[in-house]
Structures are given as C-alpha cells and as structure tokens.
Coordinates of C-alpha atoms in Angstrom, one line a residue:
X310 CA 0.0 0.0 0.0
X311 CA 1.3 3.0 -1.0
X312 CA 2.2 5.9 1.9
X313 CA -0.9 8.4 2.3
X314 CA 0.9 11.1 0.8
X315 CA 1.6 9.5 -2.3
X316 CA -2.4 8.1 -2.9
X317 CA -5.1 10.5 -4.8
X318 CA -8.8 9.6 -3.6
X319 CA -11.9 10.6 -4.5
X320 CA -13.1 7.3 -3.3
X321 CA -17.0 7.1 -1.9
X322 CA -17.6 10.8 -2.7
X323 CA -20.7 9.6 -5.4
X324 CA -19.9 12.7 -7.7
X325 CA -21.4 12.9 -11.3
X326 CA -18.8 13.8 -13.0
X327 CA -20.1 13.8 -16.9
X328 CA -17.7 16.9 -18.3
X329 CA -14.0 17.8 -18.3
X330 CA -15.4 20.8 -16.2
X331 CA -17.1 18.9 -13.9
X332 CA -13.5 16.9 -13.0
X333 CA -11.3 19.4 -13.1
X334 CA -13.0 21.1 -10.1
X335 CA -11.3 17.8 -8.3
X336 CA -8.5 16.5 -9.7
X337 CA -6.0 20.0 -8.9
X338 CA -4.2 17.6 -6.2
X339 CA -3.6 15.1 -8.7
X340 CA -2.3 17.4 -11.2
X341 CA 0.5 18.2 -8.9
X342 CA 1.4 15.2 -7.2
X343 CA 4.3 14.4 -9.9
X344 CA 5.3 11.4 -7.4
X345 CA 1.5 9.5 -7.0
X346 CA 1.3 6.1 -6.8
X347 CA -1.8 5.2 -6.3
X348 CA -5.3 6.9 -7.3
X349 CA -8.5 5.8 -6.1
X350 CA -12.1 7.0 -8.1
X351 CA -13.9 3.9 -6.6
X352 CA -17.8 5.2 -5.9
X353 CA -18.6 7.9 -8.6
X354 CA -19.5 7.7 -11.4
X355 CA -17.9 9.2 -14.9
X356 CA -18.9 9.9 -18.2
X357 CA -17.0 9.9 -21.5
X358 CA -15.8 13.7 -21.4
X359 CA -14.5 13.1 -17.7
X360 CA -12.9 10.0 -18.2
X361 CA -10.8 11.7 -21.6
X362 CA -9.7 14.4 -18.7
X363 CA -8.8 12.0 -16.3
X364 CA -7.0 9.6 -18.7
X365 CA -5.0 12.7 -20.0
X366 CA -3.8 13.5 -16.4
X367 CA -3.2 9.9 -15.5
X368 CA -1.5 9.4 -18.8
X369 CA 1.4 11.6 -17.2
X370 CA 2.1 9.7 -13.7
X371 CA 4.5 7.6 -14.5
X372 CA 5.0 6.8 -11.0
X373 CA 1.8 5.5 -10.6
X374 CA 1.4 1.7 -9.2
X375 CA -2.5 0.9 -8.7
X376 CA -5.0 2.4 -10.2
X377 CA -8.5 1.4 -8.7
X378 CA -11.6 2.5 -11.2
X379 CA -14.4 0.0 -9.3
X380 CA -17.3 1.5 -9.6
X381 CA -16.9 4.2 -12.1
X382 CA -19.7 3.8 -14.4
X383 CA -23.0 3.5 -12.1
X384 CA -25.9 4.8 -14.2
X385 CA -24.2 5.3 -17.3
X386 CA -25.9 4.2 -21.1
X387 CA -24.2 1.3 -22.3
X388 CA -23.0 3.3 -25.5
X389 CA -21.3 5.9 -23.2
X390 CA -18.8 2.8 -21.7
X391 CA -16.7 1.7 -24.4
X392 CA -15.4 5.1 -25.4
X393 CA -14.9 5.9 -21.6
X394 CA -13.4 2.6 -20.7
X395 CA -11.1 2.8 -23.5
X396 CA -9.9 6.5 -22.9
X397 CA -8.9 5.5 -19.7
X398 CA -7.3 2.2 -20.6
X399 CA -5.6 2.9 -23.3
X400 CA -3.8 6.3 -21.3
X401 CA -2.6 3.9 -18.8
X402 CA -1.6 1.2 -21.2
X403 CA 1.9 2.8 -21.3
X404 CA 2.6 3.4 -17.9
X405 CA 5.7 1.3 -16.7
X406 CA 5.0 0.7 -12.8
X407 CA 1.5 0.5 -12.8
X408 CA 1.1 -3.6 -11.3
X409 CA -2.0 -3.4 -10.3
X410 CA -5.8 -2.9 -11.9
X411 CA -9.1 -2.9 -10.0
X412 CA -12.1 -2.7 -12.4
X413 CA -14.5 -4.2 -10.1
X414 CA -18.8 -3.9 -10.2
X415 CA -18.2 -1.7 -13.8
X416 CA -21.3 -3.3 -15.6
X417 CA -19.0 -4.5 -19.0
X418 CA -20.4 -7.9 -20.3
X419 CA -19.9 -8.6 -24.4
X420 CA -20.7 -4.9 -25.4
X421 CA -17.8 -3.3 -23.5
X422 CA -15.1 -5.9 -23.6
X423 CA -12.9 -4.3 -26.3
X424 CA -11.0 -1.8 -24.3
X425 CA -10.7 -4.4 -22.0
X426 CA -9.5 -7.2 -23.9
X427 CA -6.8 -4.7 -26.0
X428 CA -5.4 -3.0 -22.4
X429 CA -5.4 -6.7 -20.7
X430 CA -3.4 -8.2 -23.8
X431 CA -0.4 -5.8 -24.0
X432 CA -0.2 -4.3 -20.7
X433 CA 3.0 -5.9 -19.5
X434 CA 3.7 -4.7 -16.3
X435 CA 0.2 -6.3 -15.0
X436 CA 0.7 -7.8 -11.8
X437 CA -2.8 -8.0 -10.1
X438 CA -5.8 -8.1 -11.6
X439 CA -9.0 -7.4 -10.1
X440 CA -12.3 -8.2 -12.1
X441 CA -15.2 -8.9 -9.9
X442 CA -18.8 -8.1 -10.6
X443 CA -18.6 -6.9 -14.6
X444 CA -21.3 -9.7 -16.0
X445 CA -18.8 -10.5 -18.4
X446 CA -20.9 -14.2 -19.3
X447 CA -18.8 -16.4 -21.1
X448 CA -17.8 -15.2 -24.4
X449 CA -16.8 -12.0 -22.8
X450 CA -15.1 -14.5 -20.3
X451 CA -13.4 -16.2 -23.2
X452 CA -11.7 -12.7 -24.7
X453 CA -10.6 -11.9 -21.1
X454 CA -8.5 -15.3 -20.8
X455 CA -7.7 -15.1 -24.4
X456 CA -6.2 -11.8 -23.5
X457 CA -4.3 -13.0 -20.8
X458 CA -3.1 -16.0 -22.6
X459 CA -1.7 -13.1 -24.8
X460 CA 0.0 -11.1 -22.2
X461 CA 1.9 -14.0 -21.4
X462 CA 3.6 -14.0 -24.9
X463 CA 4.4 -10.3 -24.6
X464 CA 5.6 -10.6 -21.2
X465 CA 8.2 -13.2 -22.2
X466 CA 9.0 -11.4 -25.3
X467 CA 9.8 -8.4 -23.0
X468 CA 11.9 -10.5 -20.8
X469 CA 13.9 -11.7 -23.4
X470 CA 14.8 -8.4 -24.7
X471 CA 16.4 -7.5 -20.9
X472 CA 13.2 -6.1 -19.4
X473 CA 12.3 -6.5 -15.5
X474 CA 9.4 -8.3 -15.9
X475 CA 6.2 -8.9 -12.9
X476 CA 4.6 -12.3 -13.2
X477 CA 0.9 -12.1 -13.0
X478 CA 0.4 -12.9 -9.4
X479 CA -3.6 -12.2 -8.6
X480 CA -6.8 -12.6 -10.5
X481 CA -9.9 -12.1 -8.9
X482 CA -12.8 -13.0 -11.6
X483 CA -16.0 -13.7 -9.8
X484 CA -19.5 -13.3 -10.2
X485 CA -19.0 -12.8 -13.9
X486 CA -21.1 -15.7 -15.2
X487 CA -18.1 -17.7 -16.7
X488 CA -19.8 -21.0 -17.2
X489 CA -18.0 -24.1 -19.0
X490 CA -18.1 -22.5 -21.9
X491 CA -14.9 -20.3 -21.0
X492 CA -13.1 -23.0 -18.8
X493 CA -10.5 -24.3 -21.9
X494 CA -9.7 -20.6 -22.3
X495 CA -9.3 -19.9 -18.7
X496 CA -7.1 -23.3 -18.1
X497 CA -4.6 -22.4 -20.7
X498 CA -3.9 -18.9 -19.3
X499 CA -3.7 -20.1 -15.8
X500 CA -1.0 -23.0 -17.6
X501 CA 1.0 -20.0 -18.6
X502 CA 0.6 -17.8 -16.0
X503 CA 2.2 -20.5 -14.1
X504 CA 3.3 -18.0 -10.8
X505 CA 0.1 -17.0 -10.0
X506 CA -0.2 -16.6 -6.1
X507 CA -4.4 -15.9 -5.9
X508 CA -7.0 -16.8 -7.9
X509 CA -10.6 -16.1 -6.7
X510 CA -13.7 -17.2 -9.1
X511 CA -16.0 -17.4 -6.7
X512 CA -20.3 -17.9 -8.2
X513 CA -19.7 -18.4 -12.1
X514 CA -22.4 -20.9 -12.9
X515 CA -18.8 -23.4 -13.2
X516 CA -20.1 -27.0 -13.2
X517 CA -17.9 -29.8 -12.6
X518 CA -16.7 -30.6 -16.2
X519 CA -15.6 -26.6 -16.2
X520 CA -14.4 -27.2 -12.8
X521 CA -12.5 -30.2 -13.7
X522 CA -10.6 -28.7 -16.8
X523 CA -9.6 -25.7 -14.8
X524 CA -7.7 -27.7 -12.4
X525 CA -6.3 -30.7 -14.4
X526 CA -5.1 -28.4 -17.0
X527 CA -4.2 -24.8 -15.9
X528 CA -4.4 -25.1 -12.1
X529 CA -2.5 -27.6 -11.9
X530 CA 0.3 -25.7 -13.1
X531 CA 0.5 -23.2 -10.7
X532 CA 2.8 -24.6 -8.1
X533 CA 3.2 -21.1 -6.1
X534 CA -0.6 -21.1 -5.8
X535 CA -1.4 -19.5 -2.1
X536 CA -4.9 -18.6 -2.4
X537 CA -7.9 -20.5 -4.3
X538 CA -11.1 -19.3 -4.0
X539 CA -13.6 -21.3 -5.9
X540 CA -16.7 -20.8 -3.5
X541 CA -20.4 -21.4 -5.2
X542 CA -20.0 -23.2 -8.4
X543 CA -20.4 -27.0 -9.0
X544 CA -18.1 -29.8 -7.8
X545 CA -20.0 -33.0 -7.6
X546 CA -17.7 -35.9 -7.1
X547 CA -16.1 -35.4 -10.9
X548 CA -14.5 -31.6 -9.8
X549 CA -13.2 -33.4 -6.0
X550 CA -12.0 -36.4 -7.6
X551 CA -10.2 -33.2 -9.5
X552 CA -9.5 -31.1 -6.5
X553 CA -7.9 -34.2 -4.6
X554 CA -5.7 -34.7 -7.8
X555 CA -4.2 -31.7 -7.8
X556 CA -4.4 -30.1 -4.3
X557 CA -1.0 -31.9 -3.4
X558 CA 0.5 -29.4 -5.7
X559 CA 0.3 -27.0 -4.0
X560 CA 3.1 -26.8 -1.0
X561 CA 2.9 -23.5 -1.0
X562 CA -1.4 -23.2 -0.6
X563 CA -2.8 -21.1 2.6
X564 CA -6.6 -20.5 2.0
X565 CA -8.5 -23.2 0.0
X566 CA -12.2 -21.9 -0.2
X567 CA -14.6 -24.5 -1.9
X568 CA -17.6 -23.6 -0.3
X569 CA -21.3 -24.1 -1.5
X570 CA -20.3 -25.9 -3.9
X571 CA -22.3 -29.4 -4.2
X572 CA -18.7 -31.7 -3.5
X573 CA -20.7 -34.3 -2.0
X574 CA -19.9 -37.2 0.7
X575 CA -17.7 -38.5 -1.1
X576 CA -15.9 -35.8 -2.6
X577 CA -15.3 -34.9 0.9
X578 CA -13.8 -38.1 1.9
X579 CA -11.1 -38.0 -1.7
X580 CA -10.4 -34.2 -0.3
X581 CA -9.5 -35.0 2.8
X582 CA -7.7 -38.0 1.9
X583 CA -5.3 -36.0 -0.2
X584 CA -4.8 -33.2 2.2
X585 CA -4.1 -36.0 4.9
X586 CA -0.9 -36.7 2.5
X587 CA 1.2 -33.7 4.2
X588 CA 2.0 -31.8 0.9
X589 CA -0.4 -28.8 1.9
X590 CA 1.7 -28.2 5.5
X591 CA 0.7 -24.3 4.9
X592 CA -2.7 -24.2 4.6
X593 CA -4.3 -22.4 7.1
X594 CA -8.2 -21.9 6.5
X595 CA -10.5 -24.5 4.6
X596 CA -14.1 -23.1 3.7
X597 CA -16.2 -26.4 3.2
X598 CA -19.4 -24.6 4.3
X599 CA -22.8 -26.4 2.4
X600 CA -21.3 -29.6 1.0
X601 CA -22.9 -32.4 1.4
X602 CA -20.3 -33.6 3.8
X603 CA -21.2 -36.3 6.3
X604 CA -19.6 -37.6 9.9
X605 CA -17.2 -39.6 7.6
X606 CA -15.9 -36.5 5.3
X607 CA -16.1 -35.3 9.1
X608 CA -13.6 -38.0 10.5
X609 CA -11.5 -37.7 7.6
X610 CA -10.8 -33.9 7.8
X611 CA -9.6 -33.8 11.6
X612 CA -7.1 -36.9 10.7
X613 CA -5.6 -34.6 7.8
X614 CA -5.5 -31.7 10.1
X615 CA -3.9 -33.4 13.0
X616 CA -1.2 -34.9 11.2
X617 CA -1.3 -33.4 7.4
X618 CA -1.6 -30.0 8.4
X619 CA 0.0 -28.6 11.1
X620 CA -0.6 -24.6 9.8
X621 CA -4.5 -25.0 10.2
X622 CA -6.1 -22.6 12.2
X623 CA -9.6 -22.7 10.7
X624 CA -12.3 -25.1 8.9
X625 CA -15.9 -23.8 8.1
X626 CA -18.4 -26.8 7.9
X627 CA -22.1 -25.1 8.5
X628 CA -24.5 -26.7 6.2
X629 CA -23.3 -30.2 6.2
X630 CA -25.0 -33.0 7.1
X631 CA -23.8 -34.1 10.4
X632 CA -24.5 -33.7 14.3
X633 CA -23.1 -30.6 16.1
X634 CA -22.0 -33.1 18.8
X635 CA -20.2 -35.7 15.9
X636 CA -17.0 -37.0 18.0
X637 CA -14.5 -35.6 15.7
X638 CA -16.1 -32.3 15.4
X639 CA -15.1 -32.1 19.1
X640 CA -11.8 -33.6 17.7
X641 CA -11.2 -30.4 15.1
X642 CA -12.3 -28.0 18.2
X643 CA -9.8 -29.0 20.5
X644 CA -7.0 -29.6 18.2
X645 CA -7.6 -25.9 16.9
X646 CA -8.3 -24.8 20.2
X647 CA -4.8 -25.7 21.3
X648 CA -3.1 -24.4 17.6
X649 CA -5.0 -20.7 18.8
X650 CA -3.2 -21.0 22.5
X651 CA 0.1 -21.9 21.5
X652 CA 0.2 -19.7 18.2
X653 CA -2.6 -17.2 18.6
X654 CA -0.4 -14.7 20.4
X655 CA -2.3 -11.8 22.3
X656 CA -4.3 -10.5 20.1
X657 CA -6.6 -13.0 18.6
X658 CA -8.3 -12.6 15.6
X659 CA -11.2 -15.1 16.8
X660 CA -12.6 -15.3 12.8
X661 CA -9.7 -16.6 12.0
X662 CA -9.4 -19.5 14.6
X663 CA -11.3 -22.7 14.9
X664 CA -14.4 -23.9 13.5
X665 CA -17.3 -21.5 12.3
X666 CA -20.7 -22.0 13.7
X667 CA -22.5 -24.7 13.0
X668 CA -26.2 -23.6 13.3
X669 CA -27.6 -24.9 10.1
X670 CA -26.7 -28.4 9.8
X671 CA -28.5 -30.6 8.1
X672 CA -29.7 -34.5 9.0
X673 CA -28.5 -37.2 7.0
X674 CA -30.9 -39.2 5.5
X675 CA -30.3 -43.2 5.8
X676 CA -31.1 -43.4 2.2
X677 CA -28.2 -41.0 1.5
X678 CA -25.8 -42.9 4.1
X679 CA -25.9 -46.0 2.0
X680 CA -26.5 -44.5 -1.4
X681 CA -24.7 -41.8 -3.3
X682 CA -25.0 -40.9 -6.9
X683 CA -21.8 -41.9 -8.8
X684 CA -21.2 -39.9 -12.0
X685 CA -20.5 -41.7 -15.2
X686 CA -17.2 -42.0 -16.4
X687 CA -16.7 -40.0 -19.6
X688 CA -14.1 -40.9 -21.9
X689 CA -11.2 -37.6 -22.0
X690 CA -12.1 -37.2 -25.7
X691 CA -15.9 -36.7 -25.0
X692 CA -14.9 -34.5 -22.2
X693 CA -13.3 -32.2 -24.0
X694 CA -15.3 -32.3 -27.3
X695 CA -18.4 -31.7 -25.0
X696 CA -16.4 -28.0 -23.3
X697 CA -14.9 -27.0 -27.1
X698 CA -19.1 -27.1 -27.6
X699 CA -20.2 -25.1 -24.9
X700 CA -16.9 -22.8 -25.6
X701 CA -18.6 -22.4 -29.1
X702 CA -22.2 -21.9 -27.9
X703 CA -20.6 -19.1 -26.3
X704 CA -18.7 -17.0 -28.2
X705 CA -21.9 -17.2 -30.3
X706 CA -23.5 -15.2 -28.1
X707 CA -25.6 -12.5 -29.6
X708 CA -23.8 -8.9 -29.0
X709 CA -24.2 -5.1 -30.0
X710 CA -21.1 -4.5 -31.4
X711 CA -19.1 -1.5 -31.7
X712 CA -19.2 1.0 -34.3
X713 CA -16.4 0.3 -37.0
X714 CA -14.9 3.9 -36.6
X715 CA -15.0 3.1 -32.4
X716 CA -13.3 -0.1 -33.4
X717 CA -10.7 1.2 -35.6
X718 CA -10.0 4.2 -33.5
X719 CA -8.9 1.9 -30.2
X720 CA -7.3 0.1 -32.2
X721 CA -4.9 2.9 -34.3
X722 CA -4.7 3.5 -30.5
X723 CA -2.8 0.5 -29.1
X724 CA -0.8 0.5 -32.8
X725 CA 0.7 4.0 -31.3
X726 CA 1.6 2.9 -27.9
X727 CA 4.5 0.4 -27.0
X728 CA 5.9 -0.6 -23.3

C-alpha cells in the first residue's frame, strides 16, 4: 500500500462527473502530485468527457502503481462505456510501474469488452488483476483469458529483450457468469501464467466438467498457488475427484475456499484423503461450508489436520450433514483450540481460529448414508469435445457491437503505444 501522501482519492464521494469541467474542479491535487502512486475514483460515477480528462492526467504519472476504477460507471448508457473505458485504458496502457488494476462492479459484459481485452493483452507490467462483478458471461469470459493468454507471450517477449518483468500474481474473476463455456480458455492462461499466487472465481455458474478442466489443465500448473477461491459453483464428485488430484501441488497453498459448492460425501472423503498426505503443511483456513459432507468426510478432515496439516487454524463446515455433537467435530475444536493458545499470540483474531458455527446443519438421511450418486465416467475425448461445444455456444453469443470507426479508432490506439 502506497504511503498516504503519495495516494489521490476521490473514493466514496458519489460525484457525477459527466464533463471535463465537472472533473477538473477535483483532480488540482492530482495534477501536482508528480510522485502518486496510487489513485482511487472507486464510488462515482464518470462519463465519457470526464474519463478523456482524467486519462489525460493519469496518462502523465509515470509513478503510478495501482489504479482502482471499481465503480466508475454506475448509471451510465451502455454506449457511453466503451469510449470511456477505452480512454482510460488505453492512457494507462503505457505506464511502466503501474502492477495493479481494480475494475471491479463496472457493468461490461460482451458490449464493453474491447478496451478491455486490447489494455489486458499488451499491458505488460500487469501484476494484479482485479475483475469482480462486470457480468462479463462467457464469451466476454473467453476474450478476457484469451487476453491473458496473450500477455503471457508479450511478457516473455519483454523479458527476453532485458526487461524486468512482474509475473501475473492475482486474479480475482467472480460473479461474472463464466460458465463451462470459458473453462478451456481460462485453463490455458492459468498453464502459462504458471506463478500465479491468488486466484478467486467465486459464483460463475462453473459445473464440474468446467471445474475439472480448470484444475487438471491450468491449475495444476500453478505450483506457487497460495490462495484458491472457488466458493459457489459446481463440484459433484467429478471436480473433487479433481481437487484431490491436484491439491498436493500445492506446497505453498494457505486458503482453500470450496464452499457451496455441491462436492458431496464422497468428494469430501477423496479431499481429505489427499490433504491428509502432508504436501499442503501451509494451509491455514479450509471453507467447506454447504457440501454435502457427512460424519465420515467429518472423521477424515480432523485426521488430515492433525497430522497433514499442522498450519491450520480454521475449517468452516455449517450446512453439512452431520451432528453438532459428531466425536470428531469435538476432535477439530480441541486440536484448533490448542493451535490458537500456542500460536494465537495476544491479540486473537477469533474469525480466523477454529471452527465456524455450526447452526444450520442438516440431517443425514439413511437413504443417502448407504447410497450416493456416482457420476459416469466419460471418456477424455468426449470430455473435451463436449467443453470446445459449450466454448462455441458461447462465443456465439448475440452482441451489440461497436461501431467500426469506435473499433478502428482503439485500435490505431494501441498500434501508437508500446511498453
């Protein structure tokens, strides 16, 4: 985080800034802050003449290492956000420290994806990327990892010619509606982005064949993974069976979120037989809230964290289906109730210790004890064929494109502009 006298905020103020005028009566301190590295217009809201103004100004900060533009485009047409979008983006595009992008709850989807897709592909220095919120769907989804995928090729043409270099180390993508049909897209950039460090894409309508390609064929790849935040999309036993594959890849893995997510009793019991292996020994929380996960999955989860996983300090299981008063439940408290005394130090952060609260358990049914569904197993060449499909159904999603001049403009852009 950059030192407070080096940050330019108008975050929260809800201005309607829709003119050059109408900025200008702000942005004097960020005119003469020649050393700013971080600038914050998070909460307003900014139409095309502004955003020209404030591009221009940021276009000159060449000191500048986060930009965060969440939240910039509340009530705007959706012909006013490309050409706003892109003057912004494409002012930035050449600034050499900037690491770190927040375009989070700005309403983009398939109409607004150019400016996006051209600033994501050749913006070198990207370091984190934070893209929550934007109802991108999965076409838009599939140009966004495309792009990526693309950065990766610059970045290691950049390299190569004696440039300091950034991996891309964070990408937070959720609630964006990716679907299976951008999963093949997604895997191969997470395959070359091989260092990422945190990858959140939390509620995107992912169901386990999706689920399944992301981590057997980009995940997988990222050894220096710390964070994984998968929470509300679909598992089912075929995305554990997954999970459990590649989860002992990741040494280096602190917060594994799979939450709400349909991985079933069994899925449970494959999870935490693979943690129980001892290649995770720095994982600290485990959110397995709303699973499906019985006394078993239960049983299985404090062995792996007595003797697999000596780091962990918390496990959510609310909304599973098993008593309050299971024996190894008491197991999990008391073992994490003795990690918070000897480690916890004086000031506990008591969210971040033990087990959450369990007050919406479900009962197992006897039916379900002895019988769960097994899924069939699909030959890796349907598999695929059956993902390139729903990749196709989506990039023909219908679209209001841009005009040609809009098109050709951004893009004589970029043409101008090099790192």
């Amino acid at each position: 985080m950059a030192a407070p006298d080096k940050v330019f905020s108008l975050e929260g103020k809800v201005l309607k800034l829709d003119t050059a005028q109408d900025l200008e009566a702000h942005i004097g301190p960020l005119r003469a802050m020649d050393d700013v590295e971080e600038v914050r217009i998070l909460g307003n809201t900014l139409g095309v003449e502004a955003c020209k103004l404030l591009g221009e100004v940021l276009a000159t900060k060449k000191s500048l290492k986060v930009a965060n533009l969440a939240d910039i485009f509340t009530g705007r047409l959706l012909n006013e956000i490309p050409e706003a979008l892109s003057s912004l983006l494409t002012s930035i595009l050449n600034l050499p420290n900037l690491h770190t992008i927040n375009l989070n709850d700005n309403a983009f989807g398939l109409n607004t994806q150019a400016p996006l897709v051209a600033f994501l592909s050749n913006h070198v220095p990207l370091q984190h990327l934070y893209l929550n919120n934007n109802g991108l769907g999965p076409h838009a989804g599939i140009l966004v990892a495309d792009a990526l995928s693309e950065l990766h090729a610059k970045k290691e043409a950049a390299r190569k010619a004696g440039q300091d270099v950034p991996d891309l180390e964070t990408v937070i993508c959720g609630r964006n509606r990716l679907e299976n049909g951008s999963m093949l897209a997604w895997a191969r950039a997470f395959s070359l982005h091989n260092k990422v460090k945190e990858v959140k894409m939390v509620q995107n309508g992912i169901r386990q064949e999706g689920i399944e390609q992301l981590l057997t064929a980009g995940l997988n790849h990222a050894t220096k993974l710390q964070v994984l935040d998968l929470q509300d999309n679909t598992f089912t036993i075929k995305g554990a069976r997954a999970l459990a594959k590649v989860v002992p890849l990741w040494a280096d893995i602190q917060e594994l979120g799979i939450g709400d997510s349909l991985l079933s009793a069994k899925g449970g019991v494959l999870l935490a037989d693979a943690l129980a292996k001892g290649q995770n020994r720095k994982l600290e929380t485990l959110r397995l809230q709303y699973n499906d996960i019985t006394s078993l999955g239960v049983k299985g989860f404090a062995s792996a964290a007595k003797d697999g996983l000596p780091a962990l300090k918390r496990i959510e299981l609310n909304g599973n289906k098993f008593s309050e008063d299971d024996e190894y439940i008491l197991v999990l408290q008391e073992l994490l109730g003795e990690r918070k005394e000897k480690h916890g130090g004086d000031i506990v952060d008591e969210d971040a210790w033990g087990l959450d609260s369990l007050s919406d358990l479900e009962e197992l049914d006897s039916d379900e004890e002895e019988e769960e569904e097994e899924e069939e197993d699909v030959p890796p060449e349907e598999k695929a064929e059956k993902l390139v499909k729903e990749a196709e159904e989506a990039q023909r999603e219908p679209t209001v494109q841009l005009k040609d001049d809009d098109v050709d403009a951004l893009a004589k852009k970029l043409a101008q502009t090099g790192i």
